[in-house]
XYZ file of C-alpha atoms in Angstrom:
677
model
C -1.291 160.598 83.236
C 0.330 159.885 86.631
C 0.146 156.865 88.908
C -3.190 156.622 90.782
C -3.013 156.678 94.590
C -4.607 153.221 94.814
C -3.319 149.680 95.244
C -3.392 149.299 91.460
C -1.507 152.585 91.086
C 1.199 151.445 93.500
C 1.569 148.188 91.557
C 1.965 150.138 88.302
C 4.494 152.424 90.008
C 6.675 149.438 90.925
C 6.293 147.934 87.452
C 7.501 151.245 85.984
C 10.421 151.248 88.425
C 11.333 147.685 87.407
C 11.120 148.704 83.733
C 13.640 151.506 84.294
C 16.001 149.299 86.285
C 15.907 146.666 83.530
C 16.714 149.262 80.866
C 19.609 150.694 82.905
C 20.959 147.205 83.643
C 20.988 146.245 79.961
C 22.469 149.607 78.913
C 25.275 149.279 81.487
C 25.777 145.601 80.554
C 25.019 144.457 84.070
C 22.599 142.137 82.261
C 23.766 140.935 78.847
C 20.985 139.658 76.617
C 20.658 139.340 72.831
C 19.313 142.509 71.236
C 16.169 140.710 70.036
C 15.271 139.696 73.600
C 15.908 143.206 74.956
C 13.594 144.642 72.285
C 10.890 142.048 73.027
C 11.037 142.686 76.789
C 10.983 146.443 76.149
C 7.774 146.141 74.131
C 6.372 143.728 76.734
C 6.907 146.298 79.485
C 5.326 149.006 77.323
C 2.110 146.993 77.007
C 2.162 145.938 80.652
C 2.219 149.585 81.743
C 0.272 151.323 78.990
C -3.079 149.503 79.135
C -3.709 149.659 82.921
C -2.418 153.255 83.131
C -4.765 154.431 80.386
C -7.700 152.595 81.999
C -6.893 154.101 85.406
C -6.452 157.640 84.044
C -9.864 157.483 82.347
C -11.549 156.049 85.460
C -12.768 153.163 83.314
C -15.425 150.720 84.444
C -14.414 147.277 85.817
C -14.987 145.521 82.484
C -12.637 147.910 80.652
C -10.024 147.596 83.416
C -10.202 143.807 83.196
C -9.672 144.006 79.428
C -6.723 146.361 80.010
C -5.035 143.862 82.346
C -5.734 141.002 79.921
C -4.016 142.949 77.140
C -1.159 143.763 79.536
C -0.815 140.038 80.318
C -0.837 139.264 76.585
C 1.984 141.761 76.100
C 4.060 140.027 78.771
C 3.190 136.627 77.275
C 4.471 137.659 73.831
C 7.745 138.927 75.353
C 8.111 135.720 77.360
C 7.547 133.596 74.249
C 10.179 135.550 72.308
C 12.655 135.061 75.176
C 12.023 131.349 75.832
C 11.823 130.409 72.151
C 14.604 132.750 71.017
C 17.002 130.093 69.686
C 14.247 127.908 68.238
C 12.715 130.898 66.449
C 16.071 131.584 64.787
C 16.349 127.951 63.686
C 12.877 127.823 62.128
C 12.962 131.305 60.553
C 11.055 131.137 57.288
C 9.112 128.056 58.388
C 7.041 129.216 61.405
C 4.845 126.908 63.471
C 1.106 127.606 63.759
C 1.773 128.659 67.382
C 4.363 131.186 66.162
C 1.781 132.716 63.827
C -0.841 132.822 66.615
C 1.598 134.573 68.994
C 2.585 136.928 66.170
C -1.043 137.911 65.653
C -1.374 138.574 69.407
C 1.778 140.732 69.287
C 0.358 142.863 66.481
C -3.046 143.191 68.192
C -1.354 144.305 71.432
C 0.828 146.924 69.703
C -2.079 148.315 67.654
C -4.316 148.461 70.743
C -1.625 150.153 72.866
C -1.080 152.844 70.239
C -4.828 153.397 69.925
C -5.210 153.689 73.698
C -2.296 156.119 74.079
C -2.441 158.232 70.914
C -5.852 157.827 69.326
C -6.936 156.169 66.104
C -4.805 158.040 63.519
C -1.508 156.119 63.784
C -3.127 152.637 64.104
C -5.306 153.477 61.107
C -2.305 154.443 58.960
C -0.313 151.394 60.110
C -3.386 149.216 59.485
C -3.591 150.466 55.886
C 0.053 149.513 55.357
C -0.563 146.065 56.874
C -3.613 145.620 54.629
C -1.444 146.575 51.656
C 0.925 143.709 52.549
C -1.960 141.242 52.652
C -4.102 142.448 49.731
C -1.933 144.809 47.659
C -1.506 142.215 44.908
C -5.098 142.977 43.825
C -4.413 146.692 43.203
C -3.832 148.026 39.675
C -0.247 148.719 38.500
C 1.988 150.378 39.576
C 0.529 150.053 43.091
C 0.387 146.235 43.133
C 3.010 143.779 44.433
C 3.684 140.088 43.845
C 1.600 138.897 46.827
C 2.496 137.433 50.238
C 0.653 134.810 52.239
C -0.676 135.476 55.736
C 2.015 133.489 57.577
C 4.831 135.266 55.729
C 3.433 138.719 56.571
C 2.895 137.871 60.257
C 6.376 136.369 60.628
C 7.928 139.394 58.935
C 6.083 141.837 61.205
C 6.189 140.025 64.569
C 9.613 138.326 64.533
C 13.107 139.345 63.573
C 14.174 142.964 63.158
C 12.113 144.149 60.182
C 8.712 144.667 61.859
C 7.674 145.806 65.306
C 11.125 144.932 66.719
C 12.947 146.957 64.080
C 15.282 149.942 64.302
C 12.781 152.287 66.046
C 12.273 149.842 68.954
C 16.007 149.200 69.104
C 16.598 152.946 69.448
C 13.739 153.308 71.951
C 15.044 150.474 74.122
C 18.619 151.718 74.132
C 19.070 155.460 73.525
C 15.695 157.116 73.955
C 14.733 155.528 77.263
C 18.053 156.492 78.858
C 17.835 160.097 77.728
C 14.265 160.392 79.009
C 15.495 159.118 82.387
C 18.406 161.566 82.196
C 15.990 164.469 81.718
C 13.697 163.160 84.470
C 16.527 163.082 87.014
C 17.828 166.534 86.044
C 14.335 168.038 86.296
C 13.876 166.557 89.765
C 17.332 167.819 90.766
C 16.251 171.412 90.030
C 17.309 172.005 86.420
C 13.989 173.675 85.520
C 14.471 176.229 88.307
C 18.061 176.861 87.202
C 17.044 177.414 83.567
C 14.139 179.643 84.560
C 16.234 181.788 86.936
C 19.002 182.182 84.357
C 16.457 183.121 81.672
C 14.745 185.654 83.949
C 18.071 187.180 84.900
C 19.280 187.454 81.313
C 16.223 188.730 79.428
C 13.418 189.319 81.934
C 14.075 193.076 82.005
C 14.098 193.518 78.204
C 11.160 194.607 76.043
C 8.703 191.729 76.107
C 10.883 190.062 78.716
C 8.248 187.598 79.885
C 7.940 185.979 76.446
C 11.705 186.066 75.890
C 12.052 184.138 79.142
C 9.721 181.501 77.649
C 11.865 181.205 74.509
C 15.171 180.998 76.384
C 13.986 178.644 79.135
C 12.258 176.312 76.654
C 15.365 176.304 74.477
C 17.501 175.399 77.490
C 15.006 172.707 78.495
C 15.332 171.344 74.985
C 18.978 170.519 75.724
C 17.876 167.831 78.216
C 14.359 166.931 77.081
C 13.551 166.006 73.503
C 9.791 166.047 74.035
C 7.981 169.156 72.831
C 4.736 168.390 74.634
C 6.615 167.619 77.879
C 8.355 171.002 77.611
C 4.990 172.740 77.150
C 3.486 171.243 80.286
C 6.620 171.832 82.428
C 8.022 175.258 81.519
C 4.600 176.398 80.246
C 3.109 176.178 83.736
C 5.332 179.122 84.652
C 5.917 181.017 81.397
C 2.371 181.198 79.961
C 0.783 182.830 83.068
C 3.852 185.114 83.272
C 3.371 186.271 79.663
C -0.352 186.834 80.203
C 0.305 188.873 83.339
C 2.501 191.240 81.295
C -0.131 191.880 78.643
C 0.440 189.213 76.005
C -2.708 187.758 74.484
C -3.529 184.240 75.716
C -3.282 182.760 72.218
C 0.090 184.415 71.559
C 1.457 183.316 74.952
C 0.454 179.724 74.229
C 1.858 179.955 70.693
C 5.238 181.212 71.925
C 5.522 178.391 74.458
C 4.415 175.711 71.958
C 6.855 176.960 69.306
C 9.802 177.213 71.686
C 9.033 173.839 73.266
C 8.790 172.024 69.923
C 12.188 173.504 69.087
C 13.562 171.339 71.884
C 13.511 168.406 69.454
C 16.105 170.103 67.236
C 18.193 171.635 70.030
C 21.504 169.792 70.579
C 22.921 167.967 72.418
C 20.015 165.651 73.304
C 17.485 166.726 70.634
C 14.427 164.542 70.109
C 14.046 160.799 69.831
C 14.018 161.150 66.043
C 17.666 162.254 66.034
C 18.756 158.894 67.463
C 16.580 157.002 64.990
C 18.005 159.116 62.159
C 21.598 158.361 63.185
C 20.857 154.637 63.352
C 18.924 154.624 60.067
C 21.607 156.529 58.156
C 24.458 154.613 59.788
C 26.257 157.793 60.904
C 27.548 158.933 64.270
C 25.092 160.879 66.404
C 27.585 163.751 66.346
C 26.916 164.175 62.605
C 23.199 164.695 63.278
C 23.977 167.190 66.058
C 26.359 169.061 63.769
C 23.711 169.319 61.053
C 21.103 170.554 63.540
C 23.233 173.133 65.371
C 22.956 176.263 63.186
C 19.279 175.691 62.233
C 18.390 175.228 65.922
C 20.077 178.507 66.878
C 18.326 180.285 64.006
C 14.965 178.739 64.964
C 15.161 180.118 68.501
C 16.589 183.423 67.269
C 13.544 183.703 65.026
C 11.140 182.984 67.887
C 13.015 185.559 69.996
C 12.703 188.121 67.168
C 8.969 187.487 66.739
C 8.416 187.960 70.449
C 10.430 191.198 70.397
C 8.363 192.597 67.512
C 5.052 191.617 69.125
C 6.153 193.267 72.376
C 7.168 196.453 70.544
C 3.901 196.519 68.611
C 1.867 196.286 71.840
C 4.287 198.371 73.947
C 4.933 195.529 76.406
C 7.812 196.388 78.701
C 10.053 194.064 80.673
C 9.989 193.297 84.366
C 11.714 195.440 86.971
C 15.318 194.327 87.512
C 14.815 194.479 91.275
C 12.161 191.754 91.019
C 14.309 189.384 88.974
C 16.746 186.714 90.151
C 20.416 187.128 89.295
C 21.583 184.872 86.457
C 25.116 184.900 87.902
C 23.875 183.909 91.355
C 21.698 181.141 89.898
C 24.699 179.723 88.031
C 26.915 179.964 91.120
C 24.356 178.044 93.157
C 23.395 175.477 90.519
C 26.518 175.125 88.358
C 26.988 171.512 89.407
C 23.721 170.585 87.649
C 25.336 171.497 84.332
C 28.202 169.026 84.839
C 26.325 165.905 83.625
C 25.115 167.865 80.590
C 28.672 169.049 79.883
C 30.001 165.486 80.138
C 27.197 164.293 77.858
C 28.122 166.905 75.228
C 31.814 165.998 75.540
C 31.108 162.291 75.061
C 28.703 162.789 72.144
C 31.107 165.141 70.354
C 34.035 162.865 71.264
C 32.627 160.090 69.088
C 31.226 157.892 71.876
C 27.919 156.155 71.183
C 24.698 157.750 72.485
C 24.120 154.596 74.562
C 27.464 155.008 76.315
C 27.089 158.784 76.683
C 23.536 158.485 78.018
C 24.504 155.802 80.540
C 27.419 157.862 81.867
C 25.361 161.077 81.899
C 22.608 159.371 83.865
C 25.134 157.818 86.241
C 26.785 161.196 86.940
C 23.397 162.825 87.558
C 22.534 160.162 90.126
C 25.974 160.618 91.730
C 25.354 164.380 92.016
C 21.902 163.952 93.541
C 22.971 161.305 96.054
C 26.322 162.989 96.698
C 24.600 166.296 97.430
C 22.505 164.611 100.120
C 25.569 162.968 101.701
C 27.604 166.212 101.565
C 24.878 168.140 103.420
C 25.289 165.742 106.334
C 29.041 166.357 106.700
C 30.013 168.546 109.675
C 32.394 171.021 107.980
C 33.006 172.793 104.676
C 36.497 171.280 104.401
C 35.086 167.752 104.580
C 32.490 168.631 101.946
C 35.202 169.900 99.568
C 37.278 166.755 100.141
C 34.193 164.615 99.572
C 33.338 166.310 96.256
C 36.946 166.058 95.027
C 36.966 162.348 95.909
C 33.632 161.782 94.189
C 34.892 163.637 91.125
C 37.967 161.392 90.955
C 35.775 158.311 91.271
C 33.531 159.571 88.475
C 36.549 160.275 86.253
C 37.848 156.740 86.830
C 35.181 155.303 84.532
C 37.316 156.327 81.518
C 39.967 153.816 82.641
C 37.983 151.191 84.545
C 34.549 151.335 82.926
C 30.972 151.670 84.160
C 31.600 149.370 87.132
C 33.224 152.262 89.028
C 30.113 154.434 88.619
C 27.822 151.590 89.689
C 29.953 150.862 92.771
C 29.951 154.545 93.756
C 26.157 154.745 93.324
C 25.714 151.603 95.469
C 27.923 153.082 98.219
C 26.035 156.401 98.205
C 22.690 154.571 98.296
C 23.876 152.667 101.394
C 24.901 155.913 103.130
C 21.675 157.719 102.175
C 19.577 154.804 103.460
C 20.668 155.450 107.056
C 19.982 159.207 107.161
C 16.608 160.980 107.164
C 17.463 163.440 104.382
C 19.159 160.662 102.444
C 16.061 158.503 102.524
C 14.068 161.373 101.031
C 16.683 161.723 98.282
C 16.436 157.991 97.564
C 12.650 158.375 97.352
C 13.121 161.205 94.813
C 15.442 158.996 92.725
C 12.931 156.156 92.904
C 10.168 158.503 91.742
C 12.365 159.744 88.881
C 12.859 156.178 87.662
C 9.107 155.530 87.665
C 8.274 158.905 86.070
C 10.877 158.317 83.356
C 9.336 154.951 82.438
C 5.867 156.524 82.315
C 7.129 159.367 80.090
C 8.722 156.849 77.723
C 5.442 155.022 77.036
C 4.068 157.107 74.106
C 7.454 157.190 72.370
C 8.062 153.459 72.816
C 4.578 152.444 71.672
C 4.844 154.693 68.589
C 8.244 153.144 67.770
C 6.775 149.630 68.002
C 3.771 150.318 65.782
C 5.698 152.264 63.197
C 7.751 149.110 62.706
C 4.720 147.744 60.834
C 5.070 150.582 58.331
C 8.807 149.970 57.929
C 8.117 146.243 57.591
C 5.707 146.969 54.757
C 8.332 149.104 53.005
C 10.999 146.387 53.255
C 8.663 143.531 52.294
C 6.866 145.135 49.343
C 9.125 147.990 48.239
C 6.118 150.328 48.525
C 8.329 153.398 48.970
C 9.484 153.222 45.368
C 6.126 154.212 43.838
C 5.717 157.485 45.723
C 9.455 158.121 45.590
C 9.459 157.822 41.796
C 6.583 160.322 41.652
C 8.553 162.834 43.746
C 11.597 162.317 41.532
C 9.521 162.854 38.359
C 8.166 166.113 39.787
C 11.608 167.178 40.989
C 13.209 166.705 37.583
C 11.084 169.611 36.390
C 11.147 171.591 39.652
C 13.041 170.753 42.838
C 10.998 173.396 44.658
C 7.703 171.644 43.771
C 9.167 168.326 44.895
C 10.154 169.843 48.243
C 6.729 171.454 48.544
C 5.063 168.080 47.949
C 7.271 166.468 50.604
C 6.507 169.278 53.063
C 2.751 168.911 52.567
C 3.029 165.133 53.031
C 4.890 165.618 56.339
C 2.381 168.157 57.632
C -0.686 166.162 56.575
C 0.676 162.999 58.199
C 1.671 164.989 61.278
C -1.910 166.097 61.790
C -2.690 162.643 63.125
C 0.542 161.006 64.236
C 3.545 161.962 66.431
C 6.897 163.174 65.097
C 8.632 159.769 65.243
C 6.300 157.790 62.969
C 5.886 160.877 60.780
C 9.640 161.056 60.241
C 9.974 157.314 59.633
C 7.179 157.203 57.061
C 8.204 160.329 55.147
C 11.946 159.625 55.274
C 11.335 156.097 53.969
C 9.319 157.482 51.067
C 10.774 160.912 50.345
C 14.345 160.555 51.687
C 15.657 158.343 48.856
C 13.768 160.447 46.292
C 15.329 163.711 47.508
C 18.731 162.017 47.572
C 18.258 161.046 43.899
C 17.482 164.695 43.151
C 20.901 165.653 44.521
C 19.928 166.684 48.075
C 22.625 165.503 50.557
C 21.559 162.516 52.690
C 21.423 164.177 56.117
C 19.832 167.344 54.683
C 17.033 165.325 53.045
C 16.279 163.568 56.342
C 16.513 166.797 58.354
C 14.055 168.342 55.888
C 11.336 165.806 56.721
C 12.324 165.884 60.428
C 11.736 169.655 60.568
C 8.322 169.483 58.979
C 7.360 166.536 61.144
C 7.998 168.797 64.150
C 6.145 171.744 62.640
C 3.158 169.453 62.052
C 2.633 169.554 65.831
C 2.035 173.300 65.501
C -0.240 173.252 62.441
C -4.037 172.917 62.651
C -6.282 171.047 62.976
C -4.498 168.682 65.420
C -1.527 170.801 66.662
C -0.676 168.568 69.616
C 1.730 171.009 71.300
C -0.802 173.837 70.997
C -3.599 171.793 72.537
C -1.216 170.873 75.379
C -0.765 174.616 75.997
C -4.509 175.272 75.712
C -5.607 174.490 79.313
C -2.666 176.479 80.717
C -3.341 179.503 78.502
C -7.133 179.088 78.891
C -7.511 179.592 75.156
C -8.622 177.577 72.136
C -5.950 175.200 70.820
C -6.716 176.302 67.247
C -6.173 179.986 68.073
C -2.887 179.074 69.757
C -1.954 177.060 66.652
C -2.387 180.040 64.305
C -0.191 182.182 66.567
C 2.413 179.395 66.807
C 2.673 179.247 63.012
C 3.472 182.982 62.973
C 6.134 182.628 65.667
C 7.632 179.554 63.956
C 7.816 181.179 60.517
C 11.572 180.536 60.343
C 10.977 176.836 60.798
C 9.231 176.792 57.436
C 12.067 178.719 55.773
C 15.237 177.051 57.089
C 14.750 173.525 55.616
C 14.238 174.927 52.105
C 17.323 177.122 52.373
C 19.390 174.155 53.647
C 18.423 172.108 50.571
C 19.649 174.832 48.213
C 22.708 175.620 50.365
C 23.691 172.540 52.449
C 26.384 174.588 54.209
C 23.554 175.865 56.455
C 23.593 172.371 58.029
C 27.403 172.203 57.851
C 27.212 169.702 54.984
C 29.359 169.605 51.867
C 27.854 170.236 48.459
C 25.755 172.881 46.769
C 26.751 175.448 44.135
C 27.511 178.129 46.731
C 30.249 176.081 48.441
C 31.715 175.168 45.056
C 31.809 178.818 43.998
C 33.208 180.590 47.070
C 34.447 177.803 49.382
C 32.887 175.910 52.280
C 33.290 178.280 55.260
C 32.507 181.455 53.282
C 29.350 179.643 52.101
C 28.444 178.860 55.728
C 28.917 182.503 56.753
C 27.019 183.796 53.711
C 23.987 181.531 54.134
C 23.748 182.245 57.881
C 23.672 185.986 57.166
C 21.136 185.427 54.381
C 18.864 183.343 56.635
C 19.202 185.989 59.354
C 18.023 188.689 56.935
C 15.178 186.464 55.700
C 14.059 185.762 59.284
C 14.095 189.474 60.106
C 11.957 190.174 57.027
C 9.497 187.335 57.754
C 9.073 188.657 61.296
C 8.338 192.190 60.144
C 5.897 190.921 57.498
C 4.029 188.588 59.870
C 3.839 190.888 62.915
C 3.391 194.104 60.920
C 5.650 196.265 63.079
C 9.277 197.408 62.959
C 9.572 200.462 65.154
C 6.373 201.763 63.560
C 3.219 199.957 62.332
C 3.732 198.679 58.776
C 1.231 199.202 55.974
C 0.093 196.228 53.902
C 2.301 197.216 50.955
C 5.317 197.468 53.255
C 4.605 194.005 54.663
C 4.206 192.690 51.117
C 7.586 194.173 50.204
C 9.202 192.440 53.210
C 7.507 189.154 52.247
C 8.721 189.414 48.637
C 12.278 190.142 49.786
C 12.250 187.171 52.173
C 10.815 184.811 49.551
C 13.406 185.682 46.935
C 16.198 185.097 49.483
C 14.786 181.622 50.172
C 14.541 180.605 46.510
C 18.363 180.608 46.043
C 18.285 180.745 42.222
C 21.145 182.502 40.374
C 19.528 185.957 40.370
C 17.140 185.754 43.315
C 19.749 186.587 45.970
C 20.592 189.839 44.233
C 16.889 190.679 43.895
C 16.272 189.662 47.516
C 19.050 191.855 48.919
C 17.953 194.768 46.719
C 14.373 194.443 47.968
C 15.705 194.131 51.543
C 17.603 197.411 51.170
C 14.494 199.062 49.713
C 12.425 197.802 52.642
C 15.053 198.982 55.144
C 15.038 202.442 53.550
C 11.226 202.621 53.660
C 11.137 201.610 57.336
C 13.976 204.010 58.227
C 12.080 206.902 56.641
C 8.852 205.883 58.401
C 10.625 205.739 61.767
C 12.276 209.090 61.123
C 8.910 210.692 60.317
C 7.408 209.169 63.446
C 10.319 210.541 65.498
C 9.906 214.041 64.038
C 6.162 213.939 64.700
C 6.773 213.000 68.331
């Protein structure tokens, strides 16, 4: 959904540009406003852009376009009211005026309509059921009922303050998420996709099944700067899916590999997905703690996808590409190393304990400096001057640690002035302008989902609705933790069939998170559990958003792609369960294993165990390990993998014994095949 090449499209382009500038200005504290006003303006911009863009993309008739602009105007009006009446609204909190209630109703209508227009009916329907529960839940039978709330109280709770649509998700969207989307947009435009693709081709393009391994590696690298799975599919997939098909992979498998690898971007540090920022804010922990918990599972997830691709290639005898046709990974890094600098600084800041807002602002600022500085350096007459220029720019960039963001902003302003008077510089400025507008457009679905899901959170805080389902999970878990986890997993996947990862995580973590915590699951592990299955819901039928995004590129049914994606992502279904039983897998304290043998030995042991389980799952699912596997051999591999996952006192011993038996069977089969050849 781009900007139409019409007068209306140009207007929307400049609105998007203004949106991005406003978000950068508030993040860098060039404009200092109360958080409530920033959130209200953020949601106002979302509505102002979303309705006309959707109408334009669908080539709607004049009546529908007029309605879209009326809703956009209503969105701006609500934001304006929140800004102008900010102090008065605080004073009369709990005793709203009739006008406050009317504006609150408009705010809710706008947010529901925007989500419907951008994401379909599923999320508004679920949020609407929660809102109806607030209004009419007192009439339900126990234990589902509540004490009852009047209309004005519900509307004030949802449309004002920080418990409803302007709650934590919108706060995170307006501060962290938007900046990181812009960061990814600038890096993509600077050539990061080409760098990742060339490095991937150079590293693994020549190996067995090289084309699909390139897809896994490049999508994993893209995940470090872009937390959107669907965005990864439509960017890297444009190159990797046709490449896989040209080397003999089935269309459905090619699409499944790309969808699986791209969705993994949401768990790949350092940027991860938008949910990671919301999780950090919700749990009140540093973002670094979330990254730490995600690191080993993310590596194992991509290792699993890589393994599946390798087995499929071996099964179908798909060879790699000729080395002479591939770019050099070393040469690509030598030519594009500077693009990694902002990412390296971002990682340093995030792991150094700085806030994501600060890290994202600096990372974005350095990316802009690189892009503009590269244009200026090209215009210098000699190599010596270019080296001096880059050293000087590096010193200026480093000065922000002592003098703050003002140094970065001053340097950007100076480079903009220089670029404005040169032909190549003006083109670079145009690229930066386009990146700002594209970033705002990309942020729309995430921001709108964050606003609407605030209604669900508001219902939880107002009525305590999470307790009922949470108590049910706890009652099940007291008899069997595994059944409780299974119930939570199914809830995540069922919800994910209709709604994006962010609202899925917020709903399930609000309900199941406290319940799992009561059952002894560490806090971050319980939230990562629902996060993982919220992501995997985008790969599971019947909705499988990431798979349907790959469908037109692969020229294959989205459902067929979905079934292949589930096979490739098998490890994603295994890792969360294993982390619950052995939290050391997510570098968390606790669990009987760590108590018995120590923390770091437990980490090493569980990583090896997961590695063996992944290898077994792959062999069982693909049905090949050097030779085709019979059904009984695949069943043996499946049984060995399952017992390793269960993590009960005797299951590890059984699992490793079955693994050795399977290895012996496969070794003998390969030996016979070698003798026969």
